[in-house]
Coordinates of C-alpha atoms in Angstrom, one line a residue:
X1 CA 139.2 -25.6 56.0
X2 CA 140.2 -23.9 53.1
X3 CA 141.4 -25.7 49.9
X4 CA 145.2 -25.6 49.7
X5 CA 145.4 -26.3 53.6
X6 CA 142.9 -29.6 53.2
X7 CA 145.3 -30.3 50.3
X8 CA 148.4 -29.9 52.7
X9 CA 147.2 -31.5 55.5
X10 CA 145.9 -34.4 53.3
X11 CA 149.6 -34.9 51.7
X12 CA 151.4 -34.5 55.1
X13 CA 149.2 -37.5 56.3
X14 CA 149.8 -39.9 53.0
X15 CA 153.4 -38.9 53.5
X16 CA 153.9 -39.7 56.7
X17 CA 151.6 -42.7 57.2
X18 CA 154.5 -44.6 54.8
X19 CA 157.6 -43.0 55.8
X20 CA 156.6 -44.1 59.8
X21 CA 155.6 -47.8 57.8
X22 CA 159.1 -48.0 57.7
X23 CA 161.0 -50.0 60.4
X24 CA 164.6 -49.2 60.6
X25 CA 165.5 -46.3 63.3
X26 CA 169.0 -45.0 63.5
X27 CA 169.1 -43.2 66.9
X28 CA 173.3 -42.6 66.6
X29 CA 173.8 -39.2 67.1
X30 CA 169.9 -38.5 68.7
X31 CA 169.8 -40.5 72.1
X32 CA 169.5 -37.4 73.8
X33 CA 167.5 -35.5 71.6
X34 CA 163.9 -35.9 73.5
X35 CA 165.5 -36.4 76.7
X36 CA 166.4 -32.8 76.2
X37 CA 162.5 -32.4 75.0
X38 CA 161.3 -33.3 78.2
X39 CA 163.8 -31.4 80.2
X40 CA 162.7 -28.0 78.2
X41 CA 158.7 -29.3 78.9
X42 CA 159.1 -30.3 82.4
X43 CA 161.7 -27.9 83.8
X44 CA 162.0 -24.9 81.5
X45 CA 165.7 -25.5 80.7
X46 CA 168.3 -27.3 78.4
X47 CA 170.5 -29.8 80.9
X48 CA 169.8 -33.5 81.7
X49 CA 171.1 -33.3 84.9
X50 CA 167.8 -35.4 85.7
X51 CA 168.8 -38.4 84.1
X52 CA 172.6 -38.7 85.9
X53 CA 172.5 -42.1 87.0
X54 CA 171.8 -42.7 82.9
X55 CA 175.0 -41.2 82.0
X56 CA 177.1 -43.8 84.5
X57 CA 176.4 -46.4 81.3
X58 CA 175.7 -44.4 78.9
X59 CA 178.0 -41.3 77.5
X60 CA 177.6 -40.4 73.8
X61 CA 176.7 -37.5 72.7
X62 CA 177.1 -36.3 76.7
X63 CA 178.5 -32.9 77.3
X64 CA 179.4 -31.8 80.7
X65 CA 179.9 -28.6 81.8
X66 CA 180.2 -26.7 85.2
X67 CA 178.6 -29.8 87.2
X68 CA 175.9 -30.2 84.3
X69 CA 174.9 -32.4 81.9
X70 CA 174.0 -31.4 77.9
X71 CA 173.4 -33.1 74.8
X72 CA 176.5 -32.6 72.6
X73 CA 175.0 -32.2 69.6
X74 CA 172.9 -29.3 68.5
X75 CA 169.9 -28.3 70.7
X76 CA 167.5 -27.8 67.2
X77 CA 166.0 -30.9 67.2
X78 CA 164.8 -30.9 70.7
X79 CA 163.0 -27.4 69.8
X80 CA 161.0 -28.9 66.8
X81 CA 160.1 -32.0 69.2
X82 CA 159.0 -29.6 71.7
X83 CA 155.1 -28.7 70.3
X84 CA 154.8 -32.8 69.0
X85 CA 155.9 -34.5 72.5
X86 CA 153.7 -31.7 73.7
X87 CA 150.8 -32.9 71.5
X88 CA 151.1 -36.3 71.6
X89 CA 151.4 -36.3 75.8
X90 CA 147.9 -34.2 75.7
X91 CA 145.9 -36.6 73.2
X92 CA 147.5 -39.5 76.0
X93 CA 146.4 -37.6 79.2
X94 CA 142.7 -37.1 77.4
X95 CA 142.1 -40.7 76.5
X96 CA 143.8 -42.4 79.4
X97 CA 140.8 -43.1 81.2
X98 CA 139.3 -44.7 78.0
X99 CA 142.6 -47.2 78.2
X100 CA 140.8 -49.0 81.0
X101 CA 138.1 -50.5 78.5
X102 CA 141.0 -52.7 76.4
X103 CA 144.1 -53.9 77.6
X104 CA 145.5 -53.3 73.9
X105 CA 144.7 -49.9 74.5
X106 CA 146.2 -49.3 77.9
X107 CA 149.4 -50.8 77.6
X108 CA 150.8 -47.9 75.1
X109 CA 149.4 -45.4 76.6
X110 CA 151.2 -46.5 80.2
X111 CA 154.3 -47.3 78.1
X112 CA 154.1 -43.3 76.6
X113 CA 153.1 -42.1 80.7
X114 CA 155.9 -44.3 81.7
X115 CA 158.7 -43.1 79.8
X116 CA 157.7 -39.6 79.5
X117 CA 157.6 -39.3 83.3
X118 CA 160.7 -41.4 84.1
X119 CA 163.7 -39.9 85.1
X120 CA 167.1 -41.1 86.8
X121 CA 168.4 -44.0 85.2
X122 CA 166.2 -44.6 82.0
X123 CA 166.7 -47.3 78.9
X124 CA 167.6 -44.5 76.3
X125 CA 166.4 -47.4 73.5
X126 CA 162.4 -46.7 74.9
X127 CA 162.4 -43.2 72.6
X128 CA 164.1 -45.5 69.6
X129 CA 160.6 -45.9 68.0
X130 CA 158.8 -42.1 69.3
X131 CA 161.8 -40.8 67.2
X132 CA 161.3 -42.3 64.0
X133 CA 157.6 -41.0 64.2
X134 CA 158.2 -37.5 65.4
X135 CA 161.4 -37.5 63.0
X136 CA 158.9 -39.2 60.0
X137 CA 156.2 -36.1 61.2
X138 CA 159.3 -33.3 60.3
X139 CA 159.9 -35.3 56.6
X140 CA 156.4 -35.3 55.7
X141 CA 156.5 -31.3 56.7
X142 CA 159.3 -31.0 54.3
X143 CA 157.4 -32.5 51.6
X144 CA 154.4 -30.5 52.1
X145 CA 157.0 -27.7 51.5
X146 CA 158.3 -28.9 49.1
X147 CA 154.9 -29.8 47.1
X148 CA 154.1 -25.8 47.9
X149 CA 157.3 -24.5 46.3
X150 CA 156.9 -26.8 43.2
X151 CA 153.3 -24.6 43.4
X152 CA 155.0 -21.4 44.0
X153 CA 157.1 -22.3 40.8
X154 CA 153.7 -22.4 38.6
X155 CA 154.2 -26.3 38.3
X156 CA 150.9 -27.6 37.8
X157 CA 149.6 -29.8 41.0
X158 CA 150.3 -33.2 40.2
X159 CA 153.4 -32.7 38.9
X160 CA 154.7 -30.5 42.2
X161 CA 153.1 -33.8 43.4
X162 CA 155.9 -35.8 41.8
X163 CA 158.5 -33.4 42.7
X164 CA 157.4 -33.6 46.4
X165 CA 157.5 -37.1 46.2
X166 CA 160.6 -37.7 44.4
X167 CA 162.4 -35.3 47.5
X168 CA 160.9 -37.6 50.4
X169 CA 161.0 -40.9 48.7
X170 CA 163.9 -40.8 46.4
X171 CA 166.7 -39.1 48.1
X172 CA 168.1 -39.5 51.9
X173 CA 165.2 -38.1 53.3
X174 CA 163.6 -41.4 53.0
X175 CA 166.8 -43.1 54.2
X176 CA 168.2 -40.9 57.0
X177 CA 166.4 -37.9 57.8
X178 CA 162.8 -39.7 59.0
X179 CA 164.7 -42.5 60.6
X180 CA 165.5 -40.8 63.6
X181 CA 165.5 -37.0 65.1
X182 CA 169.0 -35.9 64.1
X183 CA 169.9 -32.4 62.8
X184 CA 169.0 -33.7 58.7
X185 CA 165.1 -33.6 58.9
X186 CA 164.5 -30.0 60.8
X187 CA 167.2 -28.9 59.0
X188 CA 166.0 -29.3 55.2
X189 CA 162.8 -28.9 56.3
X190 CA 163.8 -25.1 57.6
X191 CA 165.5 -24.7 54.2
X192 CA 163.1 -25.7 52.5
X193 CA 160.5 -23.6 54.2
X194 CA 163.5 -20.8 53.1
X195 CA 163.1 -21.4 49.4
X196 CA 159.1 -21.4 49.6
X197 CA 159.4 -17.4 51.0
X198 CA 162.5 -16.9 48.5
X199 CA 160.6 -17.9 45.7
X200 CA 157.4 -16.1 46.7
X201 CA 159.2 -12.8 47.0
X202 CA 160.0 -12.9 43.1
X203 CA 156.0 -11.6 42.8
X204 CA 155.5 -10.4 46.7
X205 CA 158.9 -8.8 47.7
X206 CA 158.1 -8.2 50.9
X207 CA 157.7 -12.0 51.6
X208 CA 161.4 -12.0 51.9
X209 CA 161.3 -10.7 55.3
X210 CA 159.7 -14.2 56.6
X211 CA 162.7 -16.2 55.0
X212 CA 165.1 -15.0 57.7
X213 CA 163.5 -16.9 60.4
X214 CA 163.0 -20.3 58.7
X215 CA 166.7 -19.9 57.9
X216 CA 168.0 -18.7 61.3
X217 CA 166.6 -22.0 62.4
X218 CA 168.1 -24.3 59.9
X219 CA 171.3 -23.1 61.6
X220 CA 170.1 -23.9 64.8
X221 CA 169.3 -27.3 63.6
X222 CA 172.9 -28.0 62.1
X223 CA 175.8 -25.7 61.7
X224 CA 177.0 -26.3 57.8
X225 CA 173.6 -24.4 57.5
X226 CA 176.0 -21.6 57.9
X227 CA 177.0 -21.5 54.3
X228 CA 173.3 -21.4 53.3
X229 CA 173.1 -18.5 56.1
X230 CA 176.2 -16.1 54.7
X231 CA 175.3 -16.4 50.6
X232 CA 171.5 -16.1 51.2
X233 CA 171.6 -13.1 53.4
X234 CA 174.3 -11.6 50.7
X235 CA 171.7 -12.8 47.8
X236 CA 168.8 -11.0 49.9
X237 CA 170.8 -7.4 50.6
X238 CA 172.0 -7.9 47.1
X239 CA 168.3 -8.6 45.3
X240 CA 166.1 -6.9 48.0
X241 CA 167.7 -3.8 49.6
X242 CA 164.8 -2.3 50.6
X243 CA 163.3 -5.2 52.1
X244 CA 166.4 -6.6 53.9
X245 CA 166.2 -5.4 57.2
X246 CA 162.8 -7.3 57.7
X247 CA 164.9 -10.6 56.5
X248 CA 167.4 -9.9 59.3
X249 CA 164.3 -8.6 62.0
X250 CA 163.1 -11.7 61.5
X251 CA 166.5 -13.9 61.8
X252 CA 166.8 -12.1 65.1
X253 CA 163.6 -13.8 66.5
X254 CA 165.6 -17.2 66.5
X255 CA 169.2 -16.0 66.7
X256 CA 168.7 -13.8 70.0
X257 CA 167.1 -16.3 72.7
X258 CA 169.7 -18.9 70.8
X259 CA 172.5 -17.0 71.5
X260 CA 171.7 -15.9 75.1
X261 CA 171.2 -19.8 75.7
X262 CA 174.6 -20.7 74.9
X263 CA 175.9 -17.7 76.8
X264 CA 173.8 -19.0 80.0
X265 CA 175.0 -22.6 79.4
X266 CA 178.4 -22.9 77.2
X267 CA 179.9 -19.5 78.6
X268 CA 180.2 -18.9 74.6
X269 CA 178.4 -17.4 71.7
X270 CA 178.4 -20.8 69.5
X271 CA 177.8 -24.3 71.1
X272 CA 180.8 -26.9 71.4
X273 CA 179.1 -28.9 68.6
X274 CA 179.3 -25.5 66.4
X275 CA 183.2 -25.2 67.4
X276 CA 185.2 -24.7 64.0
X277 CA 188.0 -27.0 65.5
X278 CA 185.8 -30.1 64.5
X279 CA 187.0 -29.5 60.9
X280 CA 190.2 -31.1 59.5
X281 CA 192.3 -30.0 56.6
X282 CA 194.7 -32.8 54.7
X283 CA 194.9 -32.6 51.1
X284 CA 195.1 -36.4 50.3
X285 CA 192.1 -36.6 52.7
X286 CA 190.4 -34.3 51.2
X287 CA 190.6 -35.3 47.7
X288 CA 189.3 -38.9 48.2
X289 CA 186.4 -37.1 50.1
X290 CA 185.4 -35.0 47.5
X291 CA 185.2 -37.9 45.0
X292 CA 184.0 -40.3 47.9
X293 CA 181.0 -38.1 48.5
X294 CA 180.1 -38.1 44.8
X295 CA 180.8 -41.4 43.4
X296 CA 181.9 -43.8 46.0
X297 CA 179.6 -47.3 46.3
X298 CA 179.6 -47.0 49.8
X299 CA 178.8 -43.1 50.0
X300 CA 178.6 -41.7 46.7
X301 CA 175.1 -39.3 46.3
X302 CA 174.8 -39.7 42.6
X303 CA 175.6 -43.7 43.1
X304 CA 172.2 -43.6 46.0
X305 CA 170.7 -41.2 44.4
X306 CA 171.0 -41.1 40.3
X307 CA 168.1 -39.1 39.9
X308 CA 169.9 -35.9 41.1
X309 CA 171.8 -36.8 37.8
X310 CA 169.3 -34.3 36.3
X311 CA 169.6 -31.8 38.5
X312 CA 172.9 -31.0 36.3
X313 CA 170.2 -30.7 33.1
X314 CA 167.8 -29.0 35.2
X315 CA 169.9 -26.2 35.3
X316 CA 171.3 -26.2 31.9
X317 CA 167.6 -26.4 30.6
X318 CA 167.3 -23.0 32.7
X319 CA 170.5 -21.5 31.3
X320 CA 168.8 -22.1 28.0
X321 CA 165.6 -20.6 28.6
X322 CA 167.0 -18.0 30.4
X323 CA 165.5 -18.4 33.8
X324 CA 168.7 -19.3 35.5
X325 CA 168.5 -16.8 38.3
X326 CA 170.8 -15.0 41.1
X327 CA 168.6 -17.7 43.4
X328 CA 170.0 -20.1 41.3
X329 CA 173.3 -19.3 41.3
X330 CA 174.1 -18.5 45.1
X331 CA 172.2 -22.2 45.4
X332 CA 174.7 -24.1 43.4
X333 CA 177.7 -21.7 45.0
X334 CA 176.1 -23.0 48.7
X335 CA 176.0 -26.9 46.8
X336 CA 179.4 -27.0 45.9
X337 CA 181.0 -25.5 49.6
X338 CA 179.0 -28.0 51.4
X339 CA 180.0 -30.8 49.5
X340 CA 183.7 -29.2 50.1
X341 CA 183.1 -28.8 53.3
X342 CA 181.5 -32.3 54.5
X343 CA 184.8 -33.7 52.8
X344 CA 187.3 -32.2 55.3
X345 CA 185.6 -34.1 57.8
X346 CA 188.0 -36.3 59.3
X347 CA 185.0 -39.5 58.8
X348 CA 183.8 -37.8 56.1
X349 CA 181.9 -40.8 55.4
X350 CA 179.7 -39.6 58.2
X351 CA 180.0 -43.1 60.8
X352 CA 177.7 -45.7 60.9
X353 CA 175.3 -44.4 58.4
X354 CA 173.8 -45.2 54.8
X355 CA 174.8 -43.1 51.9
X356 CA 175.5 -40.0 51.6
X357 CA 174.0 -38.9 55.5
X358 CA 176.2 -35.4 55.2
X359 CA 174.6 -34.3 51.7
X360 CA 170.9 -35.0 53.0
X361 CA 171.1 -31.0 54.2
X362 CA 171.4 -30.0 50.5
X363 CA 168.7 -31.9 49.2
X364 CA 165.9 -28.8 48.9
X365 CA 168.8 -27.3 46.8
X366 CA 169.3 -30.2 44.7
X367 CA 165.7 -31.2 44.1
X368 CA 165.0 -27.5 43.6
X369 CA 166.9 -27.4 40.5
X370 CA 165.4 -30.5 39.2
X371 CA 162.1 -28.5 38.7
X372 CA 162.6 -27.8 35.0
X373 CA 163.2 -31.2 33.9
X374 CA 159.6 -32.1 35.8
X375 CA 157.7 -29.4 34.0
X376 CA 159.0 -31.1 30.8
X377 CA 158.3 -34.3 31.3
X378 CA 156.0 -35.7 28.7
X379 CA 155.1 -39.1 27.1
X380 CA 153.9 -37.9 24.0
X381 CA 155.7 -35.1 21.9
X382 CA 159.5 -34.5 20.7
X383 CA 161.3 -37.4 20.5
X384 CA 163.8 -35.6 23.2
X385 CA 160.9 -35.0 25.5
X386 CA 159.8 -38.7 25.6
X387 CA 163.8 -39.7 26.1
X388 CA 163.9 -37.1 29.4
X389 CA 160.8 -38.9 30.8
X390 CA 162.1 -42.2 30.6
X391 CA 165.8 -41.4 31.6
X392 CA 164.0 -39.5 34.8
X393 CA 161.8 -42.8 35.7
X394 CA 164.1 -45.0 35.1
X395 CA 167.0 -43.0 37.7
X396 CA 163.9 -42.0 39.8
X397 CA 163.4 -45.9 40.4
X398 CA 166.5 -46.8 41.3
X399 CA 167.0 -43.8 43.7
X400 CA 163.2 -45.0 44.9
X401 CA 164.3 -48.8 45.4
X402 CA 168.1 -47.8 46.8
X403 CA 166.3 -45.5 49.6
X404 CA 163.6 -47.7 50.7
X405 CA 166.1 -50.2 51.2
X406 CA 168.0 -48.2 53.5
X407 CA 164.4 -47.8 55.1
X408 CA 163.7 -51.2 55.4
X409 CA 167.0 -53.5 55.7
X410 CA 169.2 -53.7 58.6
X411 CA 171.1 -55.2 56.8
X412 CA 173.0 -52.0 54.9
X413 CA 173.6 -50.9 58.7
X414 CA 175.3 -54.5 59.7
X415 CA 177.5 -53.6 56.3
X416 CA 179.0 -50.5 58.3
X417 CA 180.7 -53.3 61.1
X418 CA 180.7 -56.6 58.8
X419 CA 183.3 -58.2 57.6
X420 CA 185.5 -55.0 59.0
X421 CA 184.6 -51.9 60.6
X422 CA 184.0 -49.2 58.3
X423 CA 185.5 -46.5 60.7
X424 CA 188.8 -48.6 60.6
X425 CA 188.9 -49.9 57.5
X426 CA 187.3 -46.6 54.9
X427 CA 188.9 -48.1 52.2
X428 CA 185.8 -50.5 52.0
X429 CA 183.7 -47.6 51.1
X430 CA 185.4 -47.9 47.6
X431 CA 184.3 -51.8 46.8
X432 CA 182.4 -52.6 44.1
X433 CA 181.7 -55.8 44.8
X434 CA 180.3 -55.1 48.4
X435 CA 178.3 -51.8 47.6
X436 CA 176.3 -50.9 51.0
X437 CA 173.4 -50.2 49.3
X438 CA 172.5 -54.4 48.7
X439 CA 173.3 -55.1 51.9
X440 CA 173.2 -58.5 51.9
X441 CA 174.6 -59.2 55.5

């Protein structure tokens, strides 16, 4: 094994040996996320018309179309699960016969057989805890990704180290996206795999042509990746002409077989969860979104995440040293119409959740421009130096100890229903004196 890949594989194991440490699972929106797995491993196809009796008592996130049942939400997911339940259901077949030698052995591997093989009506709640791990699995991937773009951007190791670390343990990643397999984890980890190839075609312009795929597939994962789809395909025409139509051969790979699926099944190009009707447009709304999504104590990203305070320098210090790109600039463009657009949701607050769940898809972008405040970190030098460091420490902490709170407390999750429901009463989202993120309930 070569270097850099003992180096990955090494850092994907530290990073997910703690993020799967952590206990709380939020399995909202992703109930039917392996069930759709195992329908794609066992019977080559996309409907859960094998779990029927399930869907008598339970019914979100159930789609039904034509006699047939489908998970509502995006199909994504359940492709990236595909290759681990795969895995994992091999390693269990091969050592079964070893589970007859300690009972402490056997019973989890009959619990996997058991609810891997069961079908009809099933306890949705058994794949609670195989999602966190798969879901931890996809964050640590990020990371790694993120670790080998802070590389590709000539930071030195350790402190791409740091930069990797800050994006899995100080930001929603930590919080939301390894908690459970929604749409957030494959979906930043296909962006960030974008921004590695991105990057790498500023020396090797050909690499541009594998950024299409990893970027077709963030889609698949979650449709505000269109934004991200629409100004980096204009950015790659606009900065790699010649190499362009290797960018889009490569899209195709994903967005062919993707669209013939929903063709087969929806009778439409996009999937109902993809439907542009799920958007909501009232000006007062809208407004108190916008700032909600910012600054609110129950929502805000810069109030659970202060660290991303810097990005804002980061990208001044590259204005100043004249590295501010056309990368740059399309990024912050795709930023600032997500954060528009997660605020005409009509619960822009995204349900149920911790934080700010609907920025967690931006975070490669955000982290990304935090890069030139980590290369000038520094203890010892200009007075302004030594100031940055500590101002990044000290926000990096609190973003650190707000996160694995999230990760670790119930509690912020019992805020969401306790004293009133959040859903009913949004206005709670705006009290100081009961910020979610201390969940003391």
């Amino acid at each position: 094994m070569s270097r850099p890949w003992a180096t990955s594989a090494l850092l994907f194991l530290g990073f997910f040996v703690v993020l799967a440490a952590f206990p709380v699972y939020t399995p909202f929106d992703s109930k039917l996320t392996l069930p759709t797995t195992l329908s794609l491993l066992r019977e080559g196809n996309i409907t859960l018309d094998e779990y029927a009796p399930t869907f008598q008592v339970h019914q979100n996130g159930l789609f039904e179309r034509d006699g047939h049942y489908y998970n509502y939400f995006p199909l994504g997911p359940s492709l990236v699960a595909v290759p681990m339940v795969a895995l994992v259901d091999g390693f269990v077949r091969l050592v079964t016969p070893a589970g007859s030698l300690h009972p402490s052995l056997g019973k989890p591997l009959a619990h996997w057989r058991h609810i891997h093989d069961s079908t009809g009506l099933v306890d949705l709640n058994t794949w609670n805890e195989p999602q966190r791990f798969f879901a931890s699995a996809v964050t640590a991937l990020a990371g790694v990704a993120m670790f080998v773009l802070g590389t590709s951007l000539r930071l030195s190791r350790r402190r791409a180290l740091l930069l990797a670390a800050v994006f899995v343990f100080c930001t929603p990643l930590l919080s939301t996206a390894s908690r459970a397999l929604w749409q957030h984890g494959p979906s930043l980890l296909f962006l960030t795999l974008t921004l590695v190839c991105l990057v790498r075609a500023r020396d090797n312009p050909a690499t541009v042509g594998w950024a299409g795929l990893p970027l077709a597939l963030a889609y698949v994962m979650r449709p505000t990746n269109g934004l991200s789809v629409l100004l980096l395909s204009l950015y790659v025409v606009w900065t790699y002409p010649r190499q362009a139509w290797k960018f889009f051969a490569s899209a195709l790979l994903m967005a062919i077989p993707w669209v013939a699926v929903n063709l087969v099944h929806y009778g439409s190009v996009l999937a109902p969860y993809y439907e542009p009707q799920r958007l909501e447009w009232s000006s007062s709304r809208v407004a108190e979104a916008l700032a909600g999504n910012l600054v609110s104590p129950g929502r805000g990203l810069l109030v659970f995440t202060p660290v991303l305070l810097l990005s804002a320098w980061g990208l001044w210090l590259d204005v100043r040293a004249r590295t501010f790109t056309r990368l740059h600039a399309v990024l912050l463009v795709v930023v600032a119409l997500h954060w528009f657009s997660i605020s005409t949701f009509p619960h822009w607050w995204g349900g149920h959740s911790y934080g700010p769940r609907f920025f967690t898809d931006m975070m490669p972008y955000l982290v990304f421009f935090l890069v030139p405040v980590v290369r000038s970190l520094q203890w010892k030098g200009p007075e302004a130096r030594r100031g940055l460091t500590a101002t990044f420490a000290v926000l990096a902490t609190l973003s650190l100890l707000i996160h694995i709170h999230g990760a670790s407390s119930r509690a912020v999750y019992r805020w969401n229903s306790l004293p009133l429901d959040v859903d009913e009463h949004p206005e709670r989202l705006w009290d100081w004196t009961d910020p979610q993120f201390l969940g003391r309930r």
